Coordinates of C-alpha atoms in Angstrom, one line a residue:
M1 CA 219.9 97.4 199.3
A2 CA 223.3 97.9 198.0
A3 CA 224.3 94.3 198.1
N4 CA 225.4 92.7 194.9
L5 CA 222.9 90.4 193.2
D6 CA 224.0 87.0 192.1
A7 CA 220.8 86.7 189.8
P8 CA 218.3 88.9 188.4
P9 CA 215.6 90.1 190.9
V10 CA 212.3 88.1 191.0
L11 CA 209.6 90.4 189.8
S12 CA 206.7 88.0 190.4
T13 CA 205.0 87.9 193.7
P14 CA 206.1 85.1 196.1
D15 CA 203.6 82.4 196.7
H16 CA 203.7 82.9 200.5
I17 CA 202.4 86.5 200.1
L18 CA 199.8 86.3 197.4
D19 CA 198.5 82.7 198.1
V20 CA 196.1 83.6 200.8
A21 CA 194.7 80.2 200.6
A22 CA 197.1 79.0 203.2
G23 CA 197.0 75.3 202.8
R24 CA 196.4 74.3 199.2
N25 CA 194.0 71.5 198.9
Y26 CA 195.7 70.2 195.7
A27 CA 199.2 68.8 195.7
A28 CA 201.3 69.1 192.6
G29 CA 201.0 65.3 192.0
S30 CA 197.4 64.8 193.0
P31 CA 195.6 62.1 191.0
R32 CA 193.1 63.1 188.3
L33 CA 189.5 63.3 189.4
S34 CA 187.0 61.1 187.6
D35 CA 183.9 62.7 186.0
I36 CA 181.7 61.8 189.0
Q37 CA 184.2 63.2 191.5
L38 CA 184.6 66.4 189.4
R39 CA 180.8 67.0 189.4
T40 CA 180.7 66.5 193.2
V41 CA 183.8 68.5 194.2
Y42 CA 183.0 71.5 192.0
E43 CA 179.2 71.3 192.5
I44 CA 178.5 71.2 188.7
D45 CA 174.7 70.5 189.2
R46 CA 174.2 73.3 191.6
T47 CA 176.1 75.7 189.4
V48 CA 174.0 74.8 186.4
R49 CA 170.8 75.1 188.4
D50 CA 171.7 78.5 189.7
I51 CA 172.7 79.9 186.2
N52 CA 169.5 78.5 184.7
S53 CA 167.4 80.2 187.3
S54 CA 169.0 83.6 186.6
K55 CA 169.1 86.0 183.7
W56 CA 172.9 85.8 183.2
S57 CA 174.1 85.4 179.7
R58 CA 178.0 85.9 180.1
I59 CA 179.5 83.9 182.9
A60 CA 183.1 84.3 184.0
L61 CA 184.8 81.3 185.8
Q62 CA 187.4 82.4 188.2
F63 CA 189.9 79.6 189.4
P64 CA 192.9 79.8 191.8
D65 CA 196.2 78.5 190.4
D66 CA 196.0 75.1 192.0
M67 CA 192.5 74.5 190.3
L68 CA 193.4 75.6 186.8
K69 CA 194.3 72.1 185.8
D70 CA 190.5 71.1 186.2
A71 CA 189.2 74.3 184.4
P72 CA 188.8 72.9 180.9
R73 CA 186.8 69.9 182.2
I74 CA 184.6 72.1 184.4
F75 CA 184.0 74.4 181.4
E76 CA 182.9 71.4 179.3
Q77 CA 180.7 70.1 182.1
L78 CA 179.0 73.4 182.6
E79 CA 178.5 74.0 178.8
K80 CA 177.0 70.5 178.5
G81 CA 174.7 71.0 181.4
L82 CA 173.5 74.4 180.2
A83 CA 172.8 73.0 176.7
E84 CA 170.6 70.2 178.0
R85 CA 168.2 72.5 179.6
P86 CA 167.6 75.6 177.4
R87 CA 166.3 78.8 178.8
T88 CA 162.4 79.1 179.1
P89 CA 160.5 82.2 178.3
E90 CA 159.8 82.8 182.1
E91 CA 163.6 82.9 182.6
D92 CA 164.2 85.6 180.1
I93 CA 163.7 89.4 180.8
Q94 CA 160.4 90.7 179.5
D95 CA 159.4 94.2 178.7
P96 CA 156.9 95.4 181.4
S97 CA 154.8 97.3 178.8
A98 CA 154.6 94.3 176.4
R99 CA 153.6 92.1 179.5
D100 CA 150.7 94.4 180.3
L101 CA 149.6 94.2 176.6
G102 CA 149.8 90.4 176.6
K103 CA 152.6 90.5 174.2
L104 CA 155.7 88.3 174.8
E105 CA 158.9 89.9 173.9
H106 CA 162.2 88.2 174.6
L107 CA 165.1 90.7 175.3
E108 CA 168.7 89.5 175.4
L109 CA 170.9 90.8 178.3
G110 CA 173.0 93.6 177.2
G111 CA 171.6 93.7 173.7
K112 CA 173.5 90.6 172.8
K113 CA 172.0 87.7 171.1
G114 CA 172.9 84.0 171.3
P115 CA 173.3 81.3 174.0
R116 CA 175.0 81.7 177.3
K117 CA 178.9 82.1 177.0
L118 CA 181.4 80.9 179.5
F119 CA 184.9 82.5 180.1
I120 CA 187.8 81.2 182.1
L121 CA 189.8 83.8 184.1
A122 CA 193.2 82.2 184.3
D123 CA 195.0 84.9 186.2
T124 CA 193.8 87.3 188.9
S125 CA 194.6 91.0 189.2
Y126 CA 195.2 90.7 192.9
G127 CA 194.7 87.9 195.4
A128 CA 193.0 84.7 194.6
C129 CA 190.7 85.0 197.5
C130 CA 188.9 88.1 196.0
V131 CA 186.5 88.3 193.1
D132 CA 188.3 89.7 190.0
E133 CA 185.9 92.3 188.8
V134 CA 188.6 93.9 186.6
A135 CA 189.1 90.8 184.5
A136 CA 185.4 90.0 184.5
E137 CA 184.7 93.5 183.1
H138 CA 187.2 92.8 180.3
V139 CA 184.8 90.1 178.9
D140 CA 181.7 92.0 179.8
A141 CA 180.6 89.3 182.3
D142 CA 177.2 89.5 184.0
V143 CA 178.4 87.2 186.9
V144 CA 181.5 85.7 188.3
V145 CA 181.6 82.1 189.5
H146 CA 184.4 82.0 192.0
Y147 CA 185.9 78.6 192.8
G148 CA 187.9 77.6 195.9
R149 CA 188.4 79.4 199.2
T150 CA 187.5 83.1 199.4
C151 CA 187.5 85.9 201.9
L152 CA 183.8 86.6 201.0
S153 CA 184.3 90.3 200.8
P154 CA 181.3 92.1 199.3
T155 CA 181.8 93.2 195.7
S156 CA 181.0 96.6 194.4
R157 CA 179.7 96.1 190.9
I158 CA 179.3 92.5 189.6
P159 CA 177.3 89.7 191.4
V160 CA 179.2 86.5 192.4
L161 CA 178.4 82.9 192.8
H162 CA 180.7 81.2 195.2
I163 CA 181.6 77.5 194.8
F164 CA 183.6 76.6 197.8
T165 CA 184.2 73.0 196.5
Q166 CA 183.6 69.9 198.7
Q167 CA 186.9 68.4 199.8
V168 CA 187.3 65.0 201.2
L169 CA 187.9 64.7 205.0
D170 CA 188.3 61.6 207.2
S171 CA 185.7 62.2 209.9
N172 CA 187.4 59.5 212.2
H173 CA 190.7 61.3 212.2
V174 CA 189.1 64.6 213.1
T175 CA 187.0 63.0 215.8
N176 CA 190.1 61.3 217.4
A177 CA 192.1 64.5 217.3
F178 CA 189.2 66.4 218.9
I179 CA 188.8 63.8 221.8
E180 CA 192.5 63.9 222.4
A181 CA 192.5 67.7 222.6
Y182 CA 189.5 68.1 224.8
S183 CA 189.2 65.5 227.4
D184 CA 186.6 67.5 229.4
K185 CA 183.4 67.0 227.7
T186 CA 181.8 70.0 229.5
E187 CA 184.0 72.6 227.7
C188 CA 182.5 75.0 225.3
V189 CA 184.0 74.5 221.9
I190 CA 183.3 76.2 218.7
L191 CA 183.6 73.9 215.6
M192 CA 184.9 75.8 212.6
A193 CA 186.4 74.8 209.3
D194 CA 187.7 76.4 206.1
V195 CA 185.1 77.1 203.5
T196 CA 186.3 74.2 201.4
Y197 CA 185.5 71.8 204.4
S198 CA 182.4 73.6 205.6
S199 CA 180.2 70.8 204.6
H200 CA 181.7 68.5 207.2
V201 CA 181.0 70.8 210.2
A202 CA 177.4 69.6 210.8
P203 CA 178.1 65.9 210.6
L204 CA 181.1 66.2 212.8
S205 CA 179.1 68.1 215.4
S206 CA 176.5 65.3 215.4
M207 CA 179.1 62.6 215.9
L208 CA 180.7 64.6 218.8
K209 CA 177.4 65.2 220.5
D210 CA 176.7 61.5 220.3
L211 CA 179.9 60.9 222.1
G212 CA 178.9 63.1 225.0
Y213 CA 180.1 66.6 224.0
Q214 CA 177.0 68.8 224.6
N215 CA 178.6 72.2 224.5
I216 CA 179.6 72.0 220.8
Y217 CA 178.7 75.0 218.7
P218 CA 178.9 74.3 214.9
T219 CA 179.4 77.3 212.8
S220 CA 177.9 78.1 209.4
I221 CA 179.0 80.4 206.6
K222 CA 177.5 83.9 206.3
H223 CA 178.8 86.8 204.3
D224 CA 180.0 89.1 207.0
P225 CA 183.8 89.7 207.4
S226 CA 183.2 92.1 210.2
S227 CA 181.6 89.4 212.4
L228 CA 183.3 88.4 215.6
L229 CA 184.0 85.0 213.9
P230 CA 184.7 86.4 210.3
N231 CA 182.2 85.1 207.8
R232 CA 180.7 82.8 210.5
N233 CA 177.8 83.0 212.8
V234 CA 178.5 83.3 216.4
P235 CA 177.0 81.7 219.6
P236 CA 173.8 83.3 220.8
A237 CA 175.5 84.3 224.1
A238 CA 178.1 86.2 222.1
E239 CA 175.6 88.2 220.1
A240 CA 174.4 89.9 223.2
D241 CA 177.7 90.1 224.9
P242 CA 181.0 89.9 222.7
D243 CA 183.1 89.2 225.8
A244 CA 181.2 85.9 226.3
L245 CA 183.0 84.6 223.2
K246 CA 186.3 84.4 225.4
S247 CA 184.9 81.6 227.3
F248 CA 184.8 79.4 224.1
H249 CA 187.7 77.3 222.7
L250 CA 188.0 77.1 218.9
F251 CA 188.7 73.9 216.9
H252 CA 189.5 74.9 213.3
I253 CA 189.6 72.3 210.5
S254 CA 192.3 73.1 208.0
T255 CA 195.1 75.7 208.4
P256 CA 193.5 79.2 208.4
P257 CA 195.2 82.4 207.1
E258 CA 197.4 84.4 209.5
S259 CA 195.0 87.3 209.4
L260 CA 192.3 85.1 210.8
L261 CA 194.5 83.7 213.6
L262 CA 195.6 87.3 214.6
A263 CA 191.9 88.4 214.6
L264 CA 190.7 85.5 216.7
S265 CA 193.6 85.4 219.2
S266 CA 192.0 88.0 221.5
R267 CA 188.5 86.9 221.0
V268 CA 188.4 83.2 222.0
S269 CA 190.1 81.3 224.9
S270 CA 192.4 79.1 222.6
I271 CA 192.7 78.0 219.1
R272 CA 193.5 74.4 217.9
I273 CA 194.1 73.6 214.2
F274 CA 193.6 70.3 212.6
P275 CA 195.8 70.4 209.4
T276 CA 194.3 68.7 206.4
G277 CA 197.5 68.6 204.3
T278 CA 198.7 65.4 205.8
R279 CA 198.9 62.5 203.4
A280 CA 198.0 58.9 204.2
D281 CA 201.5 57.6 203.5
Q282 CA 203.0 59.9 206.1
P283 CA 203.8 58.2 209.5
G284 CA 202.0 59.1 212.7
R285 CA 198.4 59.7 213.5
P286 CA 196.9 63.0 212.4
T287 CA 196.5 65.3 215.5
S288 CA 195.6 68.9 216.2
I289 CA 198.1 71.6 217.1
I290 CA 197.7 74.6 219.4
S291 CA 198.0 78.0 217.7
S292 CA 200.2 80.7 219.3
T293 CA 200.2 84.2 217.8
T294 CA 202.2 85.9 220.5
K295 CA 205.4 86.4 218.3
S296 CA 203.3 87.5 215.4
L297 CA 201.5 90.2 217.4
Q298 CA 204.7 91.4 218.9
R299 CA 206.2 91.8 215.4
R300 CA 203.1 93.7 214.2
Y301 CA 203.3 96.0 217.2
A302 CA 207.1 96.6 216.5
L303 CA 206.4 97.5 213.0
L304 CA 203.7 100.1 213.9
T305 CA 205.9 101.7 216.6
R306 CA 208.7 101.8 214.1
L307 CA 206.5 103.9 211.8
A308 CA 205.2 106.2 214.5
S309 CA 207.9 108.7 213.7
A310 CA 207.6 108.4 209.8
S311 CA 206.5 111.4 207.9
I312 CA 205.7 110.0 204.5
F313 CA 203.4 107.2 203.9
G314 CA 202.5 105.2 200.8
I315 CA 199.0 104.0 200.3
L316 CA 199.0 100.6 198.3
I317 CA 195.7 99.9 196.8
N318 CA 195.6 96.0 196.6
T319 CA 192.0 95.7 195.4
L320 CA 189.6 97.3 192.9
S321 CA 186.5 95.2 193.7
V322 CA 186.0 95.1 197.5
K323 CA 183.1 97.3 198.4
N324 CA 183.9 100.7 200.1
Y325 CA 187.6 100.4 199.2
L326 CA 187.6 104.1 197.9
H327 CA 186.0 105.2 201.3
I328 CA 188.8 103.7 203.3
V329 CA 191.4 105.3 201.1
E330 CA 190.0 108.7 201.7
R331 CA 189.7 108.0 205.4
V332 CA 193.4 106.9 205.5
K333 CA 194.5 110.0 203.6
R334 CA 192.6 112.1 206.1
Q335 CA 194.1 110.4 209.1
I336 CA 197.7 110.9 207.8
H337 CA 197.0 114.5 206.9
Q338 CA 195.5 115.3 210.3
A339 CA 198.6 113.8 211.9
G340 CA 200.8 116.3 210.0
K341 CA 202.2 113.8 207.7
K342 CA 202.3 113.3 203.9
S343 CA 200.7 110.4 201.9
Y344 CA 201.0 109.3 198.3
T345 CA 198.6 106.7 196.6
F346 CA 200.0 103.8 194.6
V347 CA 198.2 101.2 192.3
V348 CA 200.9 98.6 191.4
G349 CA 198.8 95.5 190.9
K350 CA 200.1 92.5 192.7
V351 CA 202.4 93.8 195.5
N352 CA 206.0 92.6 195.6
A353 CA 209.3 93.9 197.1
A354 CA 210.7 94.9 193.7
K355 CA 207.9 97.2 192.8
V356 CA 207.7 99.2 196.1
A357 CA 211.4 99.4 196.5
N358 CA 211.4 101.9 193.6
F359 CA 209.9 104.6 195.8
S360 CA 212.7 105.3 198.2
E361 CA 211.1 108.5 199.7
I362 CA 208.3 106.4 201.3
E363 CA 209.1 105.5 204.9
G364 CA 206.2 103.1 205.5
W365 CA 203.3 101.6 203.5
V366 CA 199.6 101.1 204.2
V367 CA 197.8 98.3 202.2
I368 CA 194.2 98.7 201.2
G369 CA 192.8 95.3 200.5
C370 CA 190.4 92.6 201.7
W371 CA 190.7 91.4 205.3
E372 CA 193.0 88.5 204.3
S373 CA 195.3 90.0 201.6
S374 CA 195.9 93.2 203.6
L375 CA 198.2 91.4 206.0
I376 CA 201.6 91.2 204.1
D377 CA 204.7 89.9 205.8
S378 CA 207.2 92.7 205.1
K379 CA 210.3 90.7 206.1
N380 CA 211.5 90.8 202.4
F381 CA 210.4 94.5 201.9
W382 CA 212.6 97.5 202.3
K383 CA 210.0 99.4 204.4
P384 CA 207.3 98.0 206.7
I385 CA 203.7 97.4 205.5
L386 CA 200.8 98.1 207.8
T387 CA 197.1 97.6 207.7
P388 CA 194.6 100.5 208.2
F389 CA 193.9 99.3 211.8
E390 CA 197.6 99.3 212.6
L391 CA 198.1 102.8 210.9
S392 CA 195.4 104.3 213.3
L393 CA 197.6 103.1 216.3
A394 CA 200.8 104.3 214.7
L395 CA 199.5 107.7 214.2
Q396 CA 198.6 108.2 217.9
C397 CA 201.0 109.8 220.4
D398 CA 203.1 107.6 222.6
D399 CA 201.2 108.4 225.7
E400 CA 197.8 107.7 224.0
R401 CA 198.7 104.4 222.2
V402 CA 197.3 101.6 224.1
W403 CA 197.2 98.1 222.4
T404 CA 195.5 95.4 224.4
G405 CA 196.4 92.7 221.8
E406 CA 193.2 93.2 219.9
W407 CA 193.8 93.0 216.1
S408 CA 191.6 93.5 213.1
S409 CA 192.3 93.4 209.4
D410 CA 188.8 94.4 208.1
F411 CA 188.8 98.0 207.1
Q412 CA 185.1 98.2 207.6
V413 CA 185.8 98.4 211.4
I414 CA 187.7 101.6 210.7
L415 CA 184.9 103.1 208.6
D416 CA 182.3 102.3 211.3
R417 CA 184.3 104.2 213.9
Q418 CA 183.5 107.9 214.5
P419 CA 186.3 109.9 212.7
Q420 CA 188.4 111.9 215.2
N421 CA 189.6 115.3 213.9
A422 CA 193.1 116.1 215.0
H423 CA 192.5 119.7 214.1
P424 CA 188.9 120.9 214.8
P425 CA 187.3 123.5 212.6
L426 CA 188.0 127.1 213.4
P427 CA 185.4 129.7 214.0
D428 CA 184.2 131.6 210.8
S429 CA 185.1 134.9 212.4
D430 CA 188.9 134.5 212.8
K431 CA 189.3 131.5 210.4
D432 CA 191.2 133.3 207.7
E433 CA 193.4 135.2 210.0
R434 CA 194.4 132.2 212.1
D435 CA 195.0 130.1 208.9
F436 CA 197.3 132.6 207.5
T437 CA 199.2 132.9 210.9
N438 CA 199.7 129.2 210.8
E439 CA 201.2 129.3 207.4
V440 CA 203.5 132.1 208.3
S441 CA 204.8 130.1 211.3
D442 CA 205.2 127.0 209.3
S443 CA 207.4 129.0 206.8
E444 CA 209.6 130.3 209.6
E445 CA 210.0 126.8 211.1
E446 CA 210.8 124.2 208.4
S447 CA 211.1 121.2 210.8
A448 CA 208.5 119.9 213.3
P449 CA 209.5 119.3 216.9
P450 CA 211.8 116.3 217.3
E451 CA 210.1 113.0 218.2
F452 CA 211.6 110.1 220.1
D453 CA 212.2 107.0 217.9
L454 CA 211.5 103.9 220.0
R455 CA 213.3 101.7 217.5
S456 CA 216.6 103.6 217.4
G457 CA 216.4 105.3 220.9
R458 CA 217.2 108.7 219.5
Y459 CA 215.2 111.9 218.8
V460 CA 214.5 112.5 215.1
S461 CA 213.5 115.6 213.3
R462 CA 211.1 115.5 210.4
P463 CA 210.2 118.2 207.9
R464 CA 207.1 120.0 208.7
Q465 CA 204.1 119.1 206.5
P466 CA 201.7 121.7 205.3
R467 CA 198.5 121.8 207.5
S468 CA 195.0 121.3 206.3
G469 CA 192.6 124.1 205.7
P470 CA 191.6 126.5 202.9
T471 CA 194.1 128.7 201.2
P472 CA 194.2 132.2 202.9
N473 CA 193.2 135.3 201.0
L474 CA 196.6 136.9 200.3
Q475 CA 195.0 140.1 199.0
K476 CA 194.0 141.0 202.5
A477 CA 197.5 140.5 203.8
S478 CA 200.1 143.2 204.0
S479 CA 203.2 143.4 201.8
A480 CA 205.5 142.6 204.8
S481 CA 203.6 139.4 205.4
Q482 CA 203.8 138.4 201.8
V483 CA 207.6 138.9 201.9
A484 CA 207.8 136.7 204.9
K485 CA 205.8 134.0 203.2
R486 CA 207.9 134.0 200.2
R487 CA 210.9 132.9 202.3
V488 CA 209.7 129.4 202.0
G489 CA 210.9 129.4 198.4
D490 CA 214.2 127.9 199.5
L491 CA 212.2 124.6 199.8
A492 CA 211.1 122.7 196.8
T493 CA 207.5 123.5 195.9
I494 CA 205.0 122.2 193.4
R495 CA 202.1 124.6 192.5
G496 CA 203.0 126.7 195.5
Q497 CA 202.8 123.7 197.9
V498 CA 205.8 122.4 199.8
S499 CA 206.5 118.9 198.4
P500 CA 208.6 116.4 200.5
A501 CA 209.2 114.3 197.5
A502 CA 210.4 117.2 195.4
E503 CA 212.6 118.3 198.4
F504 CA 214.0 114.8 198.6
L505 CA 214.8 114.9 194.8
K506 CA 216.4 118.2 195.2
S507 CA 218.7 117.6 198.1
H508 CA 219.4 113.9 198.2
R509 CA 219.5 112.6 194.6
T510 CA 222.5 113.3 192.5
W511 CA 220.6 113.0 189.1
T512 CA 217.8 115.4 188.8
G513 CA 216.5 114.7 185.3
L514 CA 217.3 116.2 181.8
G515 CA 216.5 119.8 182.8
S516 CA 214.4 122.3 180.9
D517 CA 214.9 124.9 178.3
I518 CA 213.4 127.5 180.5
D519 CA 215.9 126.9 183.3
I520 CA 219.0 126.9 181.1
A521 CA 220.2 130.3 179.9
Y522 CA 221.4 129.9 176.3
E523 CA 223.5 132.5 174.6
E524 CA 221.8 134.6 172.1
D525 CA 223.9 133.2 169.2
G526 CA 223.3 129.6 170.3
A527 CA 225.8 126.9 171.1
Q528 CA 228.5 126.1 168.7
I529 CA 227.9 122.9 166.7
E530 CA 230.5 120.2 167.3
Q531 CA 231.1 116.9 165.6
G532 CA 230.1 113.9 167.9
Q533 CA 230.9 110.3 168.0
S534 CA 230.2 108.1 165.0
G535 CA 230.4 104.5 164.2
I536 CA 228.8 101.3 165.5
A537 CA 228.1 100.2 169.1
R538 CA 231.2 98.1 169.5
G539 CA 233.5 100.9 168.6
Y540 CA 233.0 104.7 168.1
T541 CA 235.2 107.1 166.0
V542 CA 235.7 110.4 167.9
N543 CA 237.5 112.0 164.9
K544 CA 239.4 110.9 161.8
S545 CA 242.8 111.0 163.5
S546 CA 241.9 109.0 166.6
S547 CA 241.4 105.3 166.7
K548 CA 238.2 103.4 167.6
Q549 CA 237.1 103.6 171.2

């Protein structure tokens, strides 16, 4: 961190972190789509039909960066399609009391009059795969039309209409790559594609079955990130027995995000990827490649073991729209507190290394986001970044931590588990007495027992964190106990609680702020007034006899 910088730091988020749409479908120099191609790729007719059949008046159109060049034309096509078919009285909201009386009253949504209005959301608050409810609420939108690939995480406030787009795919190239990869026609293979190519799965499955592959299982999209195949249906055999999925191979069309590869690595027998980014002018025949996540899993396990001895965690909220994100924040806080560690919550918008490097007290980060954006490669970050699933393993003791290679990025898996209390509740009879005894013992011993750091191979000692539990009734305690408790005043406290951040500020940082008038003992007569420097910025005059400085 102390290295000299040759250029100003980049404060924007790198594309390889935030662009969860791992293989972009549009190259920088891609040709302009014709009007017919535009209506087909972006499903203009279906979008108009769904909007006309609804009660939405204000529609927000969310595009990823690579599709923004087509946003004005899509806006015009939708506006034209909605104007051709005006809203009918049956499609408007009616007052139930007026309906019973046989009176027809047309009510505008949100009390606003006028035709439907469209808005383009040109920039997302977080990842492009998530629905940007924050930007949609700024324009008071009733619905968000999300274009491009998506994580399909359930939203918490605003309904969403997903337009995956229909990308062009050469079926012959995919079929030849499949035959080359699976010569045995009796193997069980799951055929899966990115959402932008999902319309090609069923026709490809029919072609392969005609060639003799009878154990092909084509997947279809469903809104369930917690599924064994995230957002896809699973074979009937795997629904009854999840272990049966390990007998299937997976053939995936288009490069999936790394979070999906890590999640599926322990659930299926093997994974083959057919990349869709190859251009026609490139030499060689398109072929599939086998996916290996061994090194990635080893790196993730090394990161969580590195943070096993950390005492201060930072919780990065990387979403404000995914359903139940507040519940997982509280669950993570409780897990960290029960482990005797400290946590702080941060909302910094789009995560990058320059932002999180400002908090030097944090020893490790936990990202709360969708199941795709919560996996952040922390090579360029000062401190490691984990997912809630990895944090649950890092907080376990060394003799209890067992990782079979299973990995998950969906925080709903953590919420569905039964919470394990590190400190069970005390009986009501001696609860106050034992709570007070624990606080006195914590005061006498400022540091927790040393822990063995697997990364450095040494024992490390961390400051003891305050335990959970209600504040004891000090009025029932003796005066001697009160004196013993006040010895903790040597540590930095905020509102009577020991604060590791304040202690770090007190003991490690050389600059501690401007101070306070309460802490500075001024003389009764006040300080003597002295003449300061005067002049302009390029040269100050200290006094009349001295030259400019």
